[in-house]
């Protein structure tokens, strides 16, 4: 299972890097979504995949009985997903705004803040 | 004890919420100022407590470390929180006159205070994942502040700032996941012991490099700094002052924290890389600045070059050098934020920050000229200003360990910094205004003038105090460095006495 997830993560990262190297910033954003999901899977996999029970504590006990799954990586992934979603939404709106006000999605042509004839 | 640690965190968020509810009304901006006065008081109390009883730690939610989230304040954290509060207050006062009604209506003051909350959170947390969360709080607030108003160049700068910072965030997150997988903990004090005891140090070093790259982007070191000069000159002056003062320094702080507390197993490798990074950062930053002709663009490149000095202190990894890095951090935040605020005043009175389009400020606004000279010469390292002592400690520390080359680079970059500062001086202050205007401070409304110049003057006075009485500050920095290099007190404060 770990091997399968590792390969999946590898494929996701490869696809993401390919997309992020594009000059079109919309492609870049899609790459970013892929790589942030790859990062979430890294946390999930690194937290060990066990066939354990859900970590529920039976009534009257102080600790779970038997082998239970580690819930922490999932909590971390959940937090990361929520944050990532917010950032992605912002980035997408920013790109749309960039398209309407700069008239381009090509990163090479975004030279308003740093004009070519600037400096020397 | 934990309320002392939680107050500097809770105050900015409370202020931000109230400021958001009152946005667009005059009360909103004064709430921001009042909140930051309270923050400064809270930071002062925290500092007094840390000075009195050493490292203090609080477990949030009553969960004992390493299971819950820990807030920790050692000397470095405490001083960073105090400096954050000082900068935030200065910028909040400045923003009273700098931020227009439209940006206020859009929630400038709320975003600003959330940003400050994220920064103090990052300084106080003792948990790696929590640090990630504070970075995100800081990041999303800074995104908002950067593009607030939506001028074309802001959007343009924003695209570069957002994309590159998001990559760094993902690297940081992956590093956290892998480190947790190897050690089973995220508490930084707990990590210190478990990382050192881990059987596969090679893997630890790989993860350490992930963190170095992630924080390197945040700190804007060579070769990861490109987002900074692309965006810092675009937003409102208050915003670029608080960005310039605080944001990259959070990256530097995170590097210092992790590479003195957690990743110390292979310093021959990691800190050697950092030393190269430091040298190249200093040189590229200062050369980049030499090619620019806009005050804020020059200053942006100088942020990059100055970051190199702090990394140099960390990379040399001797008590004296780390003390130099801590001292440099404190000095630099004040000076850099101040220079951006002064650029804003110059823009107000002379009409631009492009050097070709302004001039004559020395003749018509001598007060502004004096206020510029203090931080500018301090940045370049003129004695007896604060920057001189900061550079002196670092260069002396480099010579102590026979680091001739890095010492020479540091001195050379200091000289080139003078070149940039004299360029701003000659163009903006010395030569006559190209339109024949006489840009005086008196043309500003008296209230506006007071609110713009008061924070500038206060920060300049602080630079002078550090410059003329460096002794207590250097002693403090040495104590902070001793705590960083021997984290026993930190670990005991968080995890309790092992015996």
CSV table of C-alpha atoms in Angstrom, one decimal, chain B:
chain,number,residue,atom,x,y,z
B,1,UNK,CA,1.8,31.9,33.0
B,2,UNK,CA,0.1,30.9,29.8
B,3,UNK,CA,-2.0,34.1,29.7
B,4,UNK,CA,1.2,36.0,29.3
B,5,UNK,CA,2.0,33.9,26.3
B,6,UNK,CA,-1.5,33.9,24.8
B,7,UNK,CA,-2.2,37.6,25.2
B,8,UNK,CA,0.2,38.9,22.5
B,9,UNK,CA,-1.5,36.4,20.2
B,10,UNK,CA,-5.1,37.0,21.1
B,11,UNK,CA,-4.8,40.9,21.0
B,12,UNK,CA,-4.1,41.3,17.3
B,13,UNK,CA,-7.0,39.0,16.4
B,14,UNK,CA,-9.4,40.7,18.7
B,15,UNK,CA,-8.3,44.1,17.3
B,16,UNK,CA,-8.7,42.8,13.8
B,17,UNK,CA,-12.2,41.6,14.4
B,18,UNK,CA,-13.3,44.9,16.0
B,19,UNK,CA,-11.6,46.9,13.3
B,20,UNK,CA,-13.3,44.9,10.7
B,21,UNK,CA,-16.7,45.5,12.2
B,22,UNK,CA,-15.9,49.2,12.4
B,23,UNK,CA,-14.3,49.4,8.9
B,24,UNK,CA,-15.0,52.5,7.0
B,25,UNK,CA,-15.6,54.5,10.2
B,26,UNK,CA,-13.0,56.7,11.9
B,27,UNK,CA,-13.2,54.6,15.0
B,28,UNK,CA,-11.9,51.6,13.1
B,29,UNK,CA,-8.4,53.0,12.6
B,30,UNK,CA,-8.1,54.2,16.2
B,31,UNK,CA,-9.1,50.7,17.3
B,32,UNK,CA,-6.1,49.5,15.3
B,33,UNK,CA,-3.8,52.0,17.1
B,34,UNK,CA,-5.2,51.2,20.5
B,35,UNK,CA,-4.9,47.4,19.9
B,36,UNK,CA,-1.3,47.8,19.0
B,37,UNK,CA,-0.6,49.9,22.1
B,38,UNK,CA,-2.1,47.1,24.1
B,39,UNK,CA,0.0,44.6,22.1
B,40,UNK,CA,3.2,46.5,23.0
B,41,UNK,CA,2.2,46.5,26.7
B,42,UNK,CA,1.6,42.7,26.5
B,43,UNK,CA,4.9,42.2,24.7
B,44,UNK,CA,6.7,44.2,27.3
B,45,UNK,CA,5.2,42.2,30.2
B,46,UNK,CA,6.2,39.0,28.4
B,47,UNK,CA,9.7,40.3,27.9
B,48,UNK,CA,10.0,41.3,31.6
B,49,UNK,CA,8.9,37.9,32.7
B,50,UNK,CA,11.3,36.1,30.3
B,51,UNK,CA,14.2,38.3,31.5
B,52,UNK,CA,13.3,37.5,35.1
B,53,UNK,CA,12.7,33.8,34.9
B,54,UNK,CA,14.3,32.5,31.6
B,55,UNK,CA,12.4,30.4,29.1
B,56,UNK,CA,8.7,30.2,29.8
B,57,UNK,CA,6.3,27.7,28.2
B,58,UNK,CA,2.5,27.3,28.4
B,59,UNK,CA,0.5,24.3,27.3
B,60,UNK,CA,-2.6,25.4,25.4
B,61,UNK,CA,-5.9,23.6,26.2
B,62,UNK,CA,-4.3,21.9,29.2
B,63,UNK,CA,-2.8,19.0,27.1
B,64,UNK,CA,0.7,18.2,28.4
B,65,UNK,CA,3.6,18.5,25.9
B,66,UNK,CA,4.3,16.9,23.5
B,67,UNK,CA,0.6,16.1,22.8
B,68,UNK,CA,-0.9,19.6,22.9
B,69,UNK,CA,0.2,22.8,21.3
B,70,UNK,CA,2.9,24.6,23.3
B,71,UNK,CA,3.6,28.3,23.3
B,72,UNK,CA,7.2,29.1,24.3
B,73,UNK,CA,9.0,32.3,24.8
B,74,UNK,CA,12.8,32.3,25.2
B,75,UNK,CA,14.9,35.4,24.7
B,76,UNK,CA,14.8,35.3,21.0
B,77,UNK,CA,11.0,34.8,20.8
B,78,UNK,CA,10.4,37.5,23.4
B,79,UNK,CA,12.5,40.1,21.7
B,80,UNK,CA,11.0,39.4,18.3
B,81,UNK,CA,7.5,39.8,19.8
B,82,UNK,CA,8.5,43.2,21.3
B,83,UNK,CA,10.0,44.4,18.0
B,84,UNK,CA,6.9,43.2,16.2
B,85,UNK,CA,4.8,45.2,18.5
B,86,UNK,CA,6.9,48.3,18.1
B,87,UNK,CA,6.9,48.1,14.3
B,88,UNK,CA,3.2,47.3,14.3
B,89,UNK,CA,2.4,50.4,16.5
B,90,UNK,CA,4.6,52.7,14.3
B,91,UNK,CA,2.9,51.4,11.2
B,92,UNK,CA,-0.6,51.6,12.7
B,93,UNK,CA,0.0,55.3,13.5
B,94,UNK,CA,1.5,56.0,10.1
B,95,UNK,CA,-1.5,54.2,8.4
B,96,UNK,CA,-3.9,56.8,10.0
B,97,UNK,CA,-2.8,59.2,7.3
B,98,UNK,CA,-1.4,56.9,4.7
B,99,UNK,CA,-4.3,54.5,4.0
B,100,UNK,CA,-7.2,55.9,2.0
B,101,UNK,CA,-10.9,55.6,2.8
B,102,UNK,CA,-11.4,53.0,0.1
B,103,UNK,CA,-8.7,50.6,1.5
B,104,UNK,CA,-10.1,51.1,5.0
B,105,UNK,CA,-13.6,50.2,3.7
B,106,UNK,CA,-12.1,47.0,2.2
B,107,UNK,CA,-10.8,46.0,5.6
B,108,UNK,CA,-7.2,47.2,5.7
B,109,UNK,CA,-7.0,47.5,9.4
B,110,UNK,CA,-8.4,44.0,10.0
B,111,UNK,CA,-6.0,42.4,7.6
B,112,UNK,CA,-3.1,44.4,9.1
B,113,UNK,CA,-3.8,43.1,12.6
B,114,UNK,CA,-4.4,39.6,11.5
B,115,UNK,CA,-1.0,39.8,9.8
B,116,UNK,CA,0.6,40.9,13.1
B,117,UNK,CA,-1.2,38.1,14.9
B,118,UNK,CA,0.3,35.6,12.5
B,119,UNK,CA,3.7,37.0,13.0
B,120,UNK,CA,3.6,36.9,16.8
B,121,UNK,CA,2.1,33.4,16.6
B,122,UNK,CA,5.0,32.2,14.5
B,123,UNK,CA,7.5,33.7,17.0
B,124,UNK,CA,5.8,32.2,20.1
B,125,UNK,CA,4.7,28.7,19.0
B,126,UNK,CA,6.7,25.7,20.0
B,127,UNK,CA,5.0,23.3,17.6
B,128,UNK,CA,6.0,22.7,14.1
B,129,UNK,CA,2.6,22.2,12.6
B,130,UNK,CA,1.3,25.2,14.5
B,131,UNK,CA,4.1,27.2,13.0
B,132,UNK,CA,2.8,26.2,9.6
B,133,UNK,CA,-0.7,27.4,10.5
B,134,UNK,CA,0.7,30.8,11.7
B,135,UNK,CA,2.7,31.1,8.4
B,136,UNK,CA,-0.6,30.6,6.6
B,137,UNK,CA,-2.4,33.2,8.7
B,138,UNK,CA,0.4,35.6,7.9
B,139,UNK,CA,0.5,34.6,4.2
B,140,UNK,CA,-3.2,35.0,3.5
B,141,UNK,CA,-3.3,38.4,5.3
B,142,UNK,CA,-0.3,39.6,3.4
B,143,UNK,CA,-1.9,38.5,0.1
B,144,UNK,CA,-4.9,40.6,0.9
B,145,UNK,CA,-2.8,43.6,1.9
B,146,UNK,CA,-0.6,43.3,-1.1
B,147,UNK,CA,-3.4,43.5,-3.7
B,148,UNK,CA,-5.8,45.8,-1.7
B,149,UNK,CA,-6.9,48.5,-4.1
B,150,UNK,CA,-6.2,46.3,-7.1
B,151,UNK,CA,-3.9,48.6,-9.1
B,152,UNK,CA,-2.4,46.9,-12.2
B,153,UNK,CA,1.1,46.7,-10.8
B,154,UNK,CA,-0.2,45.4,-7.5
B,155,UNK,CA,-1.9,42.5,-9.3
B,156,UNK,CA,1.2,41.9,-11.3
B,157,UNK,CA,3.5,41.8,-8.2
B,158,UNK,CA,0.8,39.8,-6.3
B,159,UNK,CA,0.9,37.0,-8.9
B,160,UNK,CA,4.6,36.5,-8.3
B,161,UNK,CA,4.4,36.9,-4.6
B,162,UNK,CA,1.5,34.5,-4.2
B,163,UNK,CA,2.7,31.7,-6.5
B,164,UNK,CA,6.3,31.5,-5.1
B,165,UNK,CA,5.2,31.7,-1.5
B,166,UNK,CA,2.6,28.9,-2.1
B,167,UNK,CA,5.4,26.7,-3.4
B,168,UNK,CA,7.4,27.3,-0.2
B,169,UNK,CA,4.3,26.5,1.9
B,170,UNK,CA,4.0,23.1,0.2
B,171,UNK,CA,7.6,22.3,0.7
B,172,UNK,CA,7.2,23.2,4.4
B,173,UNK,CA,4.2,21.0,4.7
B,174,UNK,CA,5.9,18.0,3.0
B,175,UNK,CA,8.8,18.5,5.4
B,176,UNK,CA,6.5,18.4,8.4
B,177,UNK,CA,4.8,15.2,7.1
B,178,UNK,CA,8.1,13.4,6.6
B,179,UNK,CA,9.6,14.6,9.9
B,180,UNK,CA,6.5,13.4,11.7
B,181,UNK,CA,6.7,10.1,10.0
B,182,UNK,CA,10.3,9.7,11.1
B,183,UNK,CA,10.1,10.9,14.7
B,184,UNK,CA,6.4,10.7,15.6
B,185,UNK,CA,6.3,14.2,17.1
B,186,UNK,CA,5.8,17.8,16.0
B,187,UNK,CA,6.7,19.5,19.3
B,188,UNK,CA,9.9,21.3,18.6
B,189,UNK,CA,11.5,20.7,22.0
B,190,UNK,CA,10.6,17.0,21.7
B,191,UNK,CA,11.9,17.0,18.1
B,192,UNK,CA,15.3,18.2,19.3
B,193,UNK,CA,15.9,15.0,21.3
B,194,UNK,CA,14.2,12.6,18.9
B,195,UNK,CA,15.9,13.9,15.8
B,196,UNK,CA,19.3,13.6,17.5
B,197,UNK,CA,18.5,10.0,18.5
B,198,UNK,CA,17.2,9.0,15.1
B,199,UNK,CA,19.2,6.1,13.6
B,200,UNK,CA,19.2,7.4,10.0
B,201,UNK,CA,20.8,10.8,10.1
B,202,UNK,CA,21.0,11.0,6.3
B,203,UNK,CA,17.3,11.1,6.0
B,204,UNK,CA,17.1,13.8,8.6
B,205,UNK,CA,19.5,15.9,6.6
B,206,UNK,CA,17.3,15.5,3.5
B,207,UNK,CA,14.3,16.7,5.4
B,208,UNK,CA,16.4,19.5,6.9
B,209,UNK,CA,17.1,20.6,3.3
B,210,UNK,CA,13.4,20.7,2.6
B,211,UNK,CA,12.9,23.0,5.5
B,212,UNK,CA,15.9,25.1,4.5
B,213,UNK,CA,14.4,25.7,1.0
B,214,UNK,CA,10.9,26.4,2.4
B,215,UNK,CA,12.1,29.0,4.9
B,216,UNK,CA,14.7,30.2,2.4
B,217,UNK,CA,11.9,31.3,0.1
B,218,UNK,CA,10.2,33.0,3.0
B,219,UNK,CA,13.4,34.7,4.1
B,220,UNK,CA,14.2,35.7,0.5
B,221,UNK,CA,17.7,34.3,0.3
B,222,UNK,CA,19.7,33.6,-2.8
B,223,UNK,CA,18.6,32.0,-5.2
B,224,UNK,CA,15.0,32.1,-3.9
B,225,UNK,CA,14.4,35.8,-3.5
B,226,UNK,CA,12.8,36.8,-6.8
B,227,UNK,CA,9.3,37.3,-5.5
B,228,UNK,CA,10.4,40.0,-3.1
B,229,UNK,CA,11.8,42.7,-5.5
B,230,UNK,CA,8.9,41.9,-7.8
B,231,UNK,CA,6.2,42.8,-5.3
B,232,UNK,CA,7.4,44.9,-2.3
B,233,UNK,CA,7.3,48.2,-4.2
B,234,UNK,CA,3.7,47.9,-5.3
B,235,UNK,CA,1.4,48.2,-2.3
B,236,UNK,CA,0.7,51.1,0.0
B,237,UNK,CA,3.7,52.4,1.9
B,238,UNK,CA,2.4,51.2,5.3
B,239,UNK,CA,2.0,47.8,3.9
B,240,UNK,CA,5.5,47.6,2.3
B,241,UNK,CA,7.0,49.0,5.6
B,242,UNK,CA,5.4,46.2,7.6
B,243,UNK,CA,6.3,43.6,5.0
B,244,UNK,CA,9.9,44.8,4.8
B,245,UNK,CA,10.3,44.9,8.5
B,246,UNK,CA,8.6,41.7,9.6
B,247,UNK,CA,7.8,39.1,6.9
B,248,UNK,CA,11.1,38.0,5.7
B,249,UNK,CA,12.4,38.1,9.3
B,250,UNK,CA,9.8,35.4,10.2
B,251,UNK,CA,11.6,33.2,7.7
B,252,UNK,CA,14.9,34.0,9.2
B,253,UNK,CA,13.6,33.4,12.7
B,254,UNK,CA,12.3,30.0,11.6
B,255,UNK,CA,15.6,29.1,10.1
B,256,UNK,CA,17.4,30.2,13.3
B,257,UNK,CA,15.0,28.2,15.4
B,258,UNK,CA,15.1,25.0,13.5
B,259,UNK,CA,18.8,25.0,12.7
B,260,UNK,CA,19.8,25.6,16.3
B,261,UNK,CA,17.2,23.5,18.0
B,262,UNK,CA,16.3,20.6,15.7
B,263,UNK,CA,18.7,20.1,12.8
B,264,UNK,CA,22.1,20.3,14.5
B,265,UNK,CA,23.3,16.8,13.7
B,266,UNK,CA,25.2,17.6,10.5
B,267,UNK,CA,26.2,21.2,10.9
B,268,UNK,CA,29.3,20.7,8.7
B,269,UNK,CA,26.9,20.1,5.8
B,270,UNK,CA,23.8,22.2,6.5
B,271,UNK,CA,25.5,25.3,7.9
B,272,UNK,CA,28.2,25.2,5.3
B,273,UNK,CA,25.4,25.5,2.6
B,274,UNK,CA,23.9,28.3,4.7
B,275,UNK,CA,27.3,30.1,4.7
B,276,UNK,CA,27.4,30.0,0.8
B,277,UNK,CA,23.8,31.1,0.7
B,278,UNK,CA,24.6,34.0,3.1
B,279,UNK,CA,27.5,35.3,1.0
B,280,UNK,CA,25.7,35.0,-2.3
B,281,UNK,CA,22.5,36.6,-0.8
B,282,UNK,CA,24.5,39.6,0.4
B,283,UNK,CA,26.2,40.2,-2.9
B,284,UNK,CA,23.3,39.6,-5.3
B,285,UNK,CA,21.0,41.8,-3.1
B,286,UNK,CA,23.4,44.7,-3.1
B,287,UNK,CA,24.2,44.5,-6.8
B,288,UNK,CA,20.5,44.3,-7.6
B,289,UNK,CA,20.0,47.4,-5.6
B,290,UNK,CA,22.8,49.2,-7.5
B,291,UNK,CA,20.8,48.7,-10.7
B,292,UNK,CA,17.5,50.2,-9.5
B,293,UNK,CA,16.3,53.8,-9.7
B,294,UNK,CA,13.3,53.8,-7.5
B,295,UNK,CA,13.6,54.3,-3.8
B,296,UNK,CA,11.4,51.3,-2.9
B,297,UNK,CA,13.0,49.0,-5.4
B,298,UNK,CA,16.4,49.9,-4.1
B,299,UNK,CA,15.3,49.3,-0.5
B,300,UNK,CA,13.6,46.0,-1.5
B,301,UNK,CA,16.9,44.6,-2.9
B,302,UNK,CA,18.6,45.8,0.3
B,303,UNK,CA,16.3,43.6,2.3
B,304,UNK,CA,17.7,40.7,0.4
B,305,UNK,CA,21.2,41.7,1.0
B,306,UNK,CA,20.7,42.3,4.7
B,307,UNK,CA,19.0,38.9,5.1
B,308,UNK,CA,22.4,37.5,4.1
B,309,UNK,CA,24.0,39.0,7.2
B,310,UNK,CA,21.6,37.3,9.5
B,311,UNK,CA,22.0,34.0,7.7
B,312,UNK,CA,25.8,34.5,8.0
B,313,UNK,CA,25.5,34.7,11.8
B,314,UNK,CA,23.5,31.5,11.9
B,315,UNK,CA,25.8,29.7,9.4
B,316,UNK,CA,29.0,30.5,11.4
B,317,UNK,CA,27.3,28.9,14.3
B,318,UNK,CA,29.4,30.2,17.1
B,319,UNK,CA,27.9,31.9,20.2
B,320,UNK,CA,29.3,35.3,19.1
B,321,UNK,CA,28.0,34.9,15.5
B,322,UNK,CA,24.5,33.8,16.5
B,323,UNK,CA,24.4,36.8,18.9
B,324,UNK,CA,25.3,38.9,15.9
B,325,UNK,CA,22.4,37.4,13.9
B,326,UNK,CA,20.0,38.2,16.8
B,327,UNK,CA,21.3,41.7,17.2
B,328,UNK,CA,21.1,42.2,13.4
B,329,UNK,CA,17.5,41.0,13.3
B,330,UNK,CA,16.4,43.5,15.9
B,331,UNK,CA,18.4,46.4,14.4
B,332,UNK,CA,17.3,45.6,10.9
B,333,UNK,CA,13.5,45.4,11.5
B,334,UNK,CA,13.5,48.9,12.9
B,335,UNK,CA,15.7,50.5,10.3
B,336,UNK,CA,14.1,48.8,7.3
B,337,UNK,CA,10.5,49.5,8.3
B,338,UNK,CA,11.6,53.1,8.9
B,339,UNK,CA,13.2,53.6,5.5
B,340,UNK,CA,10.0,52.4,3.8
B,341,UNK,CA,8.0,54.8,5.9
B,342,UNK,CA,10.3,57.7,4.9
B,343,UNK,CA,10.0,56.7,1.3
B,344,UNK,CA,6.2,57.2,1.8
B,345,UNK,CA,6.7,60.7,3.2
B,346,UNK,CA,9.1,61.5,0.3
B,347,UNK,CA,6.4,60.3,-2.1
B,348,UNK,CA,3.8,62.5,-0.4
B,349,UNK,CA,5.8,65.7,-0.6
B,350,UNK,CA,7.9,65.3,-3.7
B,351,UNK,CA,5.3,63.4,-5.8
B,352,UNK,CA,7.1,60.1,-6.6
B,353,UNK,CA,9.6,57.5,-5.4
B,354,UNK,CA,11.3,57.3,-8.8
B,355,UNK,CA,14.6,59.0,-8.3
B,356,UNK,CA,14.5,60.7,-11.7
B,357,UNK,CA,11.3,62.5,-10.9
B,358,UNK,CA,12.1,63.9,-7.4
B,359,UNK,CA,14.7,66.1,-5.8
B,360,UNK,CA,15.3,69.0,-3.6
B,361,UNK,CA,14.2,67.4,-0.4
B,362,UNK,CA,17.3,68.5,1.5
B,363,UNK,CA,16.7,72.1,0.9
B,364,UNK,CA,13.0,72.1,1.4
B,365,UNK,CA,12.5,69.4,4.0
B,366,UNK,CA,15.7,69.3,6.1
B,367,UNK,CA,13.9,67.4,8.9
B,368,UNK,CA,13.1,64.6,6.6
B,369,UNK,CA,16.7,64.6,5.3
B,370,UNK,CA,17.9,64.1,8.9
B,371,UNK,CA,15.3,61.4,9.6
B,372,UNK,CA,16.5,59.6,6.4
B,373,UNK,CA,20.1,59.8,7.2
B,374,UNK,CA,19.8,58.0,10.5
B,375,UNK,CA,18.4,54.7,9.2
B,376,UNK,CA,20.2,55.0,5.9
B,377,UNK,CA,23.6,55.3,7.5
B,378,UNK,CA,22.6,52.7,10.1
B,379,UNK,CA,21.8,50.3,7.3
B,380,UNK,CA,25.1,50.9,5.7
B,381,UNK,CA,26.9,50.4,9.0
B,382,UNK,CA,28.2,53.8,9.9
B,383,UNK,CA,29.5,54.2,13.5
B,384,UNK,CA,28.0,54.8,16.0
B,385,UNK,CA,24.6,53.8,14.6
B,386,UNK,CA,23.0,50.4,15.3
B,387,UNK,CA,24.0,48.9,12.0
B,388,UNK,CA,27.7,49.4,12.8
B,389,UNK,CA,27.5,47.3,15.9
B,390,UNK,CA,25.5,44.7,14.2
B,391,UNK,CA,28.0,44.4,11.4
B,392,UNK,CA,30.9,44.7,13.8
B,393,UNK,CA,29.8,41.7,15.9
B,394,UNK,CA,29.2,39.6,12.8
B,395,UNK,CA,32.5,40.4,11.1
B,396,UNK,CA,34.4,39.9,14.4
B,397,UNK,CA,32.7,36.6,14.8
B,398,UNK,CA,33.7,35.6,11.3
B,399,UNK,CA,37.3,36.6,11.9
B,400,UNK,CA,37.3,34.6,15.2
B,401,UNK,CA,36.8,31.4,13.2
B,402,UNK,CA,39.1,32.4,10.3
B,403,UNK,CA,36.2,33.1,8.0
B,404,UNK,CA,38.3,35.6,6.0
B,405,UNK,CA,36.2,35.4,2.8
B,406,UNK,CA,32.8,35.8,4.4
B,407,UNK,CA,34.1,38.7,6.5
B,408,UNK,CA,35.5,40.4,3.4
B,409,UNK,CA,32.2,39.9,1.6
B,410,UNK,CA,30.3,41.4,4.6
B,411,UNK,CA,32.6,44.4,4.6
B,412,UNK,CA,32.4,44.9,0.8
B,413,UNK,CA,28.6,44.6,0.8
B,414,UNK,CA,28.6,47.3,3.6
B,415,UNK,CA,30.5,49.6,1.3
B,416,UNK,CA,28.2,48.9,-1.7
B,417,UNK,CA,25.2,49.7,0.6
B,418,UNK,CA,26.7,53.1,1.1
B,419,UNK,CA,26.7,53.5,-2.6
B,420,UNK,CA,23.0,52.9,-2.8
B,421,UNK,CA,22.2,55.1,0.1
B,422,UNK,CA,24.3,58.0,-1.3
B,423,UNK,CA,22.5,57.5,-4.6
B,424,UNK,CA,19.1,58.0,-2.9
B,425,UNK,CA,20.6,60.9,-1.0
B,426,UNK,CA,22.1,62.6,-4.1
B,427,UNK,CA,19.0,62.1,-6.3
B,428,UNK,CA,16.1,62.6,-3.9
B,429,UNK,CA,17.6,65.0,-1.4
B,430,UNK,CA,20.5,66.9,-3.0
B,431,UNK,CA,19.8,67.6,-6.6
B,432,UNK,CA,17.1,70.2,-7.4
B,433,UNK,CA,13.6,69.0,-8.1
B,434,UNK,CA,13.3,68.3,-11.9
B,435,UNK,CA,9.9,70.2,-12.1
B,436,UNK,CA,11.4,73.1,-10.1
B,437,UNK,CA,9.1,72.3,-7.2
B,438,UNK,CA,9.9,73.0,-3.6
B,439,UNK,CA,8.6,69.9,-1.8
B,440,UNK,CA,8.2,71.1,1.8
B,441,UNK,CA,6.8,69.2,4.7
B,442,UNK,CA,4.7,72.3,5.5
B,443,UNK,CA,2.5,71.7,2.5
B,444,UNK,CA,1.1,68.7,4.4
B,445,UNK,CA,-1.9,69.2,6.6
B,446,UNK,CA,-0.5,69.6,10.2
B,447,UNK,CA,-2.4,66.5,11.5
B,448,UNK,CA,-1.2,64.4,8.6
B,449,UNK,CA,2.4,65.6,9.1
B,450,UNK,CA,2.4,64.7,12.8
B,451,UNK,CA,1.0,61.2,12.1
B,452,UNK,CA,3.5,60.5,9.3
B,453,UNK,CA,6.5,61.9,11.1
B,454,UNK,CA,5.9,60.7,14.6
B,455,UNK,CA,6.5,57.0,13.9
B,456,UNK,CA,9.4,57.8,11.6
B,457,UNK,CA,11.0,59.9,14.4
B,458,UNK,CA,10.3,57.3,17.1
B,459,UNK,CA,11.9,54.5,15.1
B,460,UNK,CA,14.9,56.8,14.3
B,461,UNK,CA,15.3,57.5,18.0
B,462,UNK,CA,15.3,53.8,18.7
B,463,UNK,CA,18.0,53.3,16.1
B,464,UNK,CA,20.0,56.0,17.9
B,465,UNK,CA,19.5,54.5,21.3
B,466,UNK,CA,20.7,51.1,20.1
B,467,UNK,CA,23.6,52.9,18.4
B,468,UNK,CA,24.8,54.9,21.4
B,469,UNK,CA,24.0,52.3,24.1
B,470,UNK,CA,24.7,49.0,22.4
B,471,UNK,CA,26.1,47.4,25.5
B,472,UNK,CA,22.8,46.1,27.0
B,473,UNK,CA,21.5,45.0,23.5
B,474,UNK,CA,24.7,43.1,22.7
B,475,UNK,CA,24.6,41.4,26.2
B,476,UNK,CA,21.0,40.5,25.6
B,477,UNK,CA,21.9,39.1,22.1
B,478,UNK,CA,24.7,37.0,23.7
B,479,UNK,CA,22.4,35.6,26.3
B,480,UNK,CA,19.8,34.8,23.5
B,481,UNK,CA,22.5,33.1,21.5
B,482,UNK,CA,23.7,31.1,24.5
B,483,UNK,CA,20.1,29.9,25.0
B,484,UNK,CA,19.8,29.0,21.3
B,485,UNK,CA,23.0,27.0,21.2
B,486,UNK,CA,22.3,25.1,24.4
B,487,UNK,CA,18.6,24.4,24.2
B,488,UNK,CA,18.5,22.5,27.5
B,489,UNK,CA,16.5,25.3,29.2
B,490,UNK,CA,14.1,25.4,26.2
B,491,UNK,CA,13.5,21.7,26.3
B,492,UNK,CA,13.1,21.6,30.1
B,493,UNK,CA,10.7,24.5,30.0
B,494,UNK,CA,8.5,22.7,27.5
B,495,UNK,CA,8.8,19.0,28.5
B,496,UNK,CA,9.6,19.4,32.2
B,497,UNK,CA,12.6,18.1,34.0
B,498,UNK,CA,13.5,14.6,32.8
B,499,UNK,CA,15.1,13.6,36.1
